[in-house]
Amino acid sequence: MVGITYEDFLDRSYEPTADDLVCRFYVEPAADMDAEAAASRVASESSNGTWAALQVEGSVTDLSATAFDVEPTSVGGDTPGTDRREGYDVGVAYPMALFEPGSMPQVLSCIAGNILGMKAVDRIRLRDCEWPEPLATSFPGPAYGSAVRDRVFDAGDRPITATVPKPKVGLSTDQHVEVGYQAWTGGIDLLKDDENLTDQAFNPFHDRLTESLDARDRAEEETGERKSYLVNVTAPGGEMLDRVDAVAEAGGEYVMVDVVTCGWAAVQQVRERCDRHGLAIHAHRAMHAGFDRLPDHGVSMRVIAQIARLCGVDQIHTGTADLGKLANEDTAGINEWLRSDLYGLADVLPTASGGLHPGLVPELVDRLGTQLCIQAGGGIHGHPDGTHAGAKALRAAVDAAAAGEDIEAAAEREPALATAIEKWGTE
Ligand code: CAP
Ligand code: MG
């Protein structure tokens, strides 16, 4: 008989192998627990241990994780709404054999599962992962990644641009399509559905899809530029796959999926189905803040972005480097990870969105560079002269930033940009 106890999951002299998945956690032990005891419980519960010391008959494959690093650290206090908290940085190494290759739900049930609710810790956050090659390459990664820019558009080195009609929901199909047409002809590359617009009676999916793509064709003819549509296919199960097929049939290039609300198994299915048709995937991330907003608990956006890349999205929202309306976690660092080498898997094109307007573009490009999709909803449709002018203003701001030109100089040439700056300023 072999006894497996919590202590068996801690080894400070352990050196992770090249095939281990290494996870970095922020941990605050419960009041009655020291840091090492809490760390070993994290490794135990997320691999093959439980609260009781086990007596196991015969030999079992050793799939135990090892907590190998426990160092004091602190988080928070640097952004509004967060307190400075003291805890521990805990490194845990997981043997590759613990995982089912290519199954994101299974991986997450280990490393971001029960441990998030353990009484042994007051707070715990999965902050970062180092993915070993056999696990990373068991996933497809993006079909195109940032190469989608050149595949779909002829945008040179400038950021590509997107807009989401506002109000979010309520526009009829005709109204929605007209807003898209005005934005495309004003200079925007991508029309995007809002996350809570899918297939409602006031704007049914299939009508919106075909009519928007007709309008796209007209906008392409009028402008001589390539245009595309991020249509929201998010739906339960097989219906989502049917919508992917419909996009391909109608001549689309992209689908948009709300990746957290629909779940990673669904994203993996969509990736497979898109492959049949050569479609790219734009990932919206509504609900991510439920996991990543508080720096002392949950799962970081950095890890969510890693998961999305492995599952194979081509574009994902990663925030605005704090320039917009939403709280952001280290956008620049996440974008850098999305571009980093990962055993030959394609990169991901980040999308900056949420409260952006033309005047913020120079600072945004300064902080995040030009390998970007810049999305503005209110910052286009709220323009005093309407959507078309708002689109012209954003495009002029993006062209200027990409060319290293001053925004004020660009505003002298483009009155719509001057009006936008007058309304919203440049910060
Ligand atoms: C932006 C947006 C996006 C958010 C998502 C919205 O509209 O369409 O859903 O940007 O956040 O509804 O707020 P505005 P994130 O341009 O009008 O703000 O990109 O951080 O995931
Ligand atoms: Mg939205």
XYZ file of C-alpha atoms and ligand atoms in Angstrom:
449
model
C 0.000 0.000 0.000
C 1.247 3.483 -0.910
C 0.166 6.573 1.024
C -0.288 9.797 -0.966
C -0.415 12.840 1.318
C -0.405 16.547 0.657
C 3.291 16.745 1.567
C 4.101 14.546 -1.431
C 3.168 17.451 -3.731
C 5.867 19.868 -2.525
C 9.508 19.613 -3.552
C 11.478 22.830 -3.540
C 14.443 21.135 -5.202
C 12.369 19.923 -8.183
C 13.468 21.250 -11.570
C 10.685 21.215 -14.187
C 11.432 19.122 -17.270
C 10.947 20.342 -20.850
C 7.721 18.324 -21.014
C 6.151 19.759 -17.844
C 3.416 22.360 -17.977
C 4.549 25.035 -15.527
C 1.865 27.240 -13.972
C 2.499 30.344 -11.885
C -0.126 31.098 -9.254
C -0.676 33.965 -6.854
C -1.736 32.360 -3.560
C -2.897 33.735 -0.216
C -2.998 30.855 2.263
C -6.001 30.527 4.591
C -5.470 31.851 8.122
C -4.637 28.427 9.583
C -2.249 27.423 6.799
C 1.372 28.216 6.030
C 2.491 28.988 2.480
C 4.062 25.601 1.773
C 1.016 23.713 3.025
C -1.241 25.835 0.811
C 1.052 25.402 -2.213
C 1.152 21.625 -1.860
C -2.647 21.537 -1.672
C -2.836 23.559 -4.897
C -0.545 21.051 -6.658
C -2.440 18.132 -5.154
C -6.024 19.156 -5.904
C -5.143 20.242 -9.463
C -3.469 16.914 -10.306
C -4.194 13.598 -8.589
C -4.540 14.302 -4.872
C -7.464 15.029 -2.610
C -8.121 16.126 0.980
C -7.629 12.648 2.466
C -4.327 10.752 2.502
C -4.911 7.947 0.029
C -3.963 4.314 0.286
C -3.515 3.045 -3.264
C -3.204 -0.664 -4.042
C -0.531 -1.741 -6.529
C 1.303 0.661 -8.804
C -0.400 3.684 -10.351
C 1.078 6.029 -12.920
C 2.567 8.998 -11.114
C 0.643 11.988 -12.365
C 1.278 14.194 -9.345
C 2.065 17.845 -9.858
C 4.898 19.390 -7.871
C 4.886 22.770 -6.148
C 8.548 23.714 -6.559
C 8.626 27.431 -5.919
C 7.001 29.436 -3.083
C 8.093 33.072 -2.804
C 6.458 36.065 -1.077
C 4.957 38.629 -3.442
C 2.266 41.284 -3.529
C -0.384 42.308 -6.060
C -2.791 45.194 -6.679
C -2.892 48.710 -5.324
C -1.582 50.197 -8.554
C -4.916 50.459 -10.375
C -8.176 52.033 -9.193
C -10.482 49.649 -7.340
C -7.716 47.257 -6.262
C -6.095 46.906 -2.826
C -2.473 46.016 -2.280
C -2.375 42.432 -0.978
C 0.411 40.224 0.281
C 0.675 36.592 -0.799
C 2.948 34.097 -2.528
C 4.092 33.403 -6.026
C 3.758 29.630 -6.371
C 5.248 27.625 -9.247
C 3.636 24.249 -9.966
C 4.928 21.740 -12.543
C 2.501 19.241 -14.096
C 3.631 16.088 -15.910
C 2.494 15.975 -19.547
C 0.852 12.575 -19.004
C -1.739 14.217 -16.718
C -3.314 15.846 -19.771
C -5.442 14.710 -22.651
C -3.636 16.212 -25.652
C -5.743 18.688 -27.607
C -8.528 18.991 -24.998
C -8.701 22.479 -23.520
C -11.616 21.634 -21.190
C -9.592 18.791 -19.663
C -6.491 20.948 -19.195
C -8.530 23.700 -17.536
C -10.357 21.277 -15.248
C -6.880 20.559 -13.821
C -5.075 23.889 -13.676
C -8.056 26.247 -13.276
C -10.609 23.933 -11.703
C -11.464 23.060 -8.081
C -8.398 24.869 -6.754
C -10.040 28.258 -7.386
C -12.565 27.455 -4.650
C -10.346 25.646 -2.106
C -10.789 26.641 1.535
C -7.025 26.142 1.993
C -6.487 29.448 0.197
C -8.167 32.809 0.721
C -7.227 33.914 -2.799
C -5.691 32.134 -5.775
C -5.044 33.322 -9.310
C -3.598 31.462 -12.271
C -1.304 34.152 -13.591
C 0.807 32.568 -16.335
C 1.647 29.260 -18.014
C 4.726 27.925 -19.774
C 3.370 25.436 -22.287
C 5.589 22.468 -23.129
C 5.932 21.611 -26.814
C 3.991 18.301 -26.807
C 0.984 19.930 -25.144
C 1.080 23.201 -27.123
C 1.398 21.432 -30.463
C -1.461 19.059 -29.653
C -3.621 22.140 -30.350
C -3.972 23.608 -33.835
C -3.236 27.245 -32.993
C -4.539 29.960 -35.345
C -5.002 29.149 -39.019
C -3.732 32.604 -40.042
C -3.029 34.810 -37.025
C -1.833 38.281 -37.960
C -1.322 37.089 -41.559
C -5.111 37.435 -41.830
C -4.458 41.147 -42.442
C -2.701 40.490 -45.713
C -4.967 37.593 -46.596
C -8.150 39.666 -46.415
C -7.016 43.280 -46.782
C -4.529 45.409 -48.582
C -3.761 47.588 -45.586
C 0.019 47.703 -45.740
C 1.486 48.246 -42.289
C -1.269 50.361 -40.785
C -3.560 48.907 -38.101
C -6.764 47.487 -39.550
C -9.968 49.124 -38.318
C -13.321 47.798 -37.158
C -16.580 49.219 -35.932
C -19.577 47.881 -34.058
C -22.908 49.614 -34.745
C -24.528 51.216 -31.733
C -27.019 50.876 -30.124
C -25.688 47.345 -29.466
C -29.068 45.797 -30.161
C -32.320 47.138 -31.510
C -31.360 48.232 -35.017
C -33.352 46.416 -37.685
C -31.436 44.470 -40.311
C -31.805 47.331 -42.796
C -30.601 49.906 -40.271
C -27.679 47.718 -39.209
C -26.598 47.110 -42.792
C -26.841 50.805 -43.617
C -24.626 51.705 -40.633
C -22.123 49.104 -41.880
C -22.192 50.527 -45.389
C -21.621 54.061 -44.102
C -18.702 52.891 -41.990
C -17.101 50.816 -44.760
C -17.347 53.629 -47.307
C -15.969 56.057 -44.733
C -12.769 53.992 -44.611
C -13.343 51.227 -42.024
C -12.140 47.721 -42.931
C -14.358 45.551 -40.740
C -17.963 45.711 -39.673
C -18.425 43.809 -36.403
C -21.583 42.568 -34.697
C -21.918 43.455 -31.049
C -21.652 40.548 -28.622
C -25.316 40.465 -27.678
C -26.532 40.579 -31.255
C -26.915 37.040 -32.597
C -30.265 35.937 -34.049
C -33.085 37.994 -32.585
C -36.424 38.681 -34.241
C -35.617 42.367 -34.898
C -32.420 41.436 -36.789
C -32.252 37.760 -37.809
C -28.817 36.211 -38.376
C -29.288 34.936 -41.926
C -30.864 38.148 -43.269
C -28.158 40.232 -41.642
C -25.419 38.000 -43.014
C -26.482 38.044 -46.648
C -27.536 41.679 -46.736
C -24.355 42.853 -45.016
C -22.178 40.932 -47.465
C -24.100 42.502 -50.363
C -23.415 45.917 -48.859
C -19.758 44.924 -48.399
C -19.523 44.184 -52.123
C -20.978 47.586 -52.960
C -18.607 49.298 -50.509
C -15.641 47.490 -52.045
C -16.667 48.618 -55.500
C -17.147 52.191 -54.367
C -13.885 52.483 -52.433
C -11.610 50.125 -54.371
C -10.586 48.644 -50.994
C -11.181 45.194 -49.541
C -13.812 45.097 -46.773
C -15.011 42.321 -44.485
C -17.599 41.428 -41.846
C -17.178 39.905 -38.363
C -20.569 38.262 -38.081
C -21.413 36.894 -34.640
C -22.028 33.142 -35.018
C -22.144 32.531 -31.241
C -24.911 30.008 -30.535
C -25.452 26.712 -28.730
C -23.763 23.628 -30.190
C -24.621 22.547 -33.718
C -26.401 25.826 -34.478
C -23.071 27.654 -34.242
C -21.493 25.246 -36.729
C -24.448 25.719 -39.101
C -23.872 29.461 -38.890
C -20.181 28.972 -39.713
C -21.224 27.004 -42.817
C -23.669 29.759 -43.743
C -20.921 32.403 -43.551
C -18.754 30.382 -45.925
C -21.643 29.852 -48.329
C -22.479 33.558 -48.330
C -18.887 34.507 -49.171
C -17.627 35.789 -45.808
C -14.009 35.675 -44.678
C -14.427 35.739 -40.887
C -16.668 34.589 -38.079
C -16.886 36.259 -34.681
C -17.215 34.083 -31.585
C -17.734 35.167 -27.973
C -15.174 32.705 -26.677
C -15.680 32.783 -22.907
C -19.482 32.672 -22.893
C -19.627 29.846 -25.443
C -16.763 27.854 -23.911
C -13.483 26.456 -25.173
C -14.855 23.148 -26.444
C -17.138 25.157 -28.708
C -14.223 27.339 -29.838
C -12.257 24.213 -30.694
C -15.212 22.939 -32.755
C -15.541 26.245 -34.571
C -11.813 26.195 -35.345
C -12.203 22.767 -36.927
C -15.247 23.800 -38.940
C -13.645 27.063 -40.108
C -10.724 25.041 -41.403
C -13.003 23.317 -43.902
C -13.951 26.676 -45.348
C -10.788 28.753 -44.912
C -12.541 31.189 -42.539
C -10.723 33.277 -39.916
C -11.934 33.634 -36.307
C -12.365 36.899 -34.419
C -12.612 36.317 -30.646
C -14.696 38.626 -28.468
C -14.170 37.984 -24.728
C -17.300 39.063 -22.849
C -17.276 37.646 -19.265
C -13.470 37.497 -19.085
C -13.517 40.138 -16.366
C -15.402 37.668 -14.157
C -12.103 35.761 -13.996
C -9.428 38.353 -14.551
C -10.491 41.728 -13.174
C -9.303 41.301 -9.576
C -5.517 40.843 -9.531
C -5.620 38.527 -6.498
C -8.060 35.893 -7.747
C -9.253 33.951 -10.787
C -7.474 33.473 -14.098
C -5.474 36.255 -15.736
C -6.285 37.660 -19.180
C -2.760 36.626 -20.115
C -3.734 32.985 -19.588
C -7.109 33.442 -21.313
C -5.222 34.844 -24.329
C -2.877 31.840 -24.277
C -5.832 29.446 -24.241
C -7.447 31.314 -27.134
C -4.245 31.122 -29.192
C -3.878 27.387 -28.620
C -7.537 26.793 -29.527
C -6.898 28.723 -32.728
C -8.481 32.173 -32.871
C -6.878 34.622 -35.315
C -7.818 37.860 -33.549
C -8.712 38.552 -29.932
C -9.638 41.571 -27.833
C -6.879 42.372 -25.341
C -7.812 45.889 -24.259
C -6.617 49.414 -24.903
C -3.612 49.756 -22.583
C -5.906 51.645 -20.178
C -6.883 54.331 -22.695
C -10.522 53.315 -23.066
C -13.624 52.692 -20.952
C -12.750 49.271 -19.523
C -10.270 48.078 -16.917
C -7.299 46.373 -18.598
C -4.585 43.992 -17.533
C -1.160 44.690 -19.109
C -2.345 44.896 -22.732
C 1.171 45.407 -24.131
C 2.552 42.352 -22.309
C -0.343 40.158 -23.448
C 0.052 41.335 -27.048
C 3.760 40.556 -26.875
C 2.958 37.004 -25.712
C 0.475 36.599 -28.567
C 3.302 37.409 -30.985
C 5.968 35.337 -29.249
C 7.410 32.147 -30.681
C 5.347 29.094 -29.671
C 6.818 26.044 -31.394
C 5.821 27.356 -34.807
C 2.134 27.973 -33.971
C 0.798 31.105 -35.670
C 0.544 34.359 -33.719
C -2.698 36.208 -32.935
C -3.650 39.732 -34.032
C -4.743 41.756 -30.966
C -7.832 43.976 -31.113
C -7.942 47.184 -29.082
C -11.515 48.135 -28.242
C -13.714 49.744 -25.609
C -14.247 53.499 -25.390
C -11.816 54.386 -28.193
C -12.192 57.478 -30.391
C -9.967 59.004 -33.085
C -8.104 61.338 -30.723
C -6.773 58.371 -28.713
C -5.218 56.662 -31.731
C -1.731 58.268 -31.589
C -1.228 57.300 -27.934
C -2.717 53.843 -28.562
C -0.310 53.163 -31.430
C 2.512 54.547 -29.327
C 1.721 52.049 -26.556
C 0.770 49.035 -28.685
C 2.322 49.462 -32.149
C 0.636 49.009 -35.538
C 0.163 45.204 -35.618
C -3.315 45.753 -34.326
C -7.005 45.863 -35.112
C -8.473 49.108 -33.750
C -12.206 48.913 -33.002
C -14.442 51.866 -32.186
C -18.207 51.830 -31.716
C -19.342 54.953 -29.882
C -16.176 56.714 -31.126
C -17.499 56.455 -34.701
C -21.292 56.451 -34.461
C -21.281 59.180 -31.807
C -19.524 61.595 -34.204
C -21.578 64.833 -34.450
C -21.912 64.340 -38.218
C -22.790 60.658 -38.084
C -21.265 57.285 -38.872
C -19.707 58.098 -42.262
C -17.873 61.117 -40.864
C -16.894 59.139 -37.771
C -15.388 56.439 -39.960
C -13.448 59.003 -41.989
C -12.130 60.514 -38.772
C -10.913 57.189 -37.367
C -9.323 56.178 -40.665
C -7.517 59.521 -40.973
C -6.226 59.168 -37.405
C -5.007 55.619 -38.068
C -3.330 56.531 -41.376
C -1.577 59.455 -39.692
C -0.379 57.386 -36.725
C 0.941 54.648 -39.014
C 2.808 57.223 -41.102
C 4.239 58.891 -37.997
C 2.328 62.062 -38.819
C 0.951 64.431 -36.197
C -2.810 64.050 -35.665
C -3.347 67.819 -35.713
C -1.754 68.004 -39.177
C -4.018 65.190 -40.363
C -7.025 67.042 -38.900
C -6.227 70.055 -41.034
C -6.688 67.892 -44.143
C -9.678 65.908 -42.845
C -12.470 68.067 -41.357
C -14.237 64.984 -39.909
C -11.147 64.314 -37.784
C -11.017 67.947 -36.658
C -14.661 67.649 -35.528
C -13.956 64.414 -33.645
C -11.015 65.993 -31.828
C -13.094 69.038 -31.013
C -15.742 66.746 -29.473
C -13.623 64.192 -27.625
C -10.143 65.706 -27.412
C -6.955 63.685 -27.653
C -6.816 61.974 -24.278
C -16.913 48.428 -27.730
C -17.665 47.156 -27.456
C -16.845 45.939 -27.078
C -15.900 46.128 -25.931
C -15.395 44.821 -25.357
C -18.679 47.425 -26.378
O -17.766 49.510 -27.994
O -18.357 46.784 -28.593
O -17.732 44.910 -26.780
O -14.835 46.865 -26.414
O -14.344 45.023 -24.498
O -19.817 47.007 -26.518
O -18.314 48.041 -25.382
P -17.262 51.022 -27.876
P -12.890 44.417 -24.742
O -16.211 51.208 -28.942
O -18.490 51.847 -28.132
O -16.719 51.212 -26.502
O -12.430 44.834 -26.105
O -12.088 45.024 -23.650
O -13.041 42.945 -24.615
Mg -19.480 45.162 -27.667
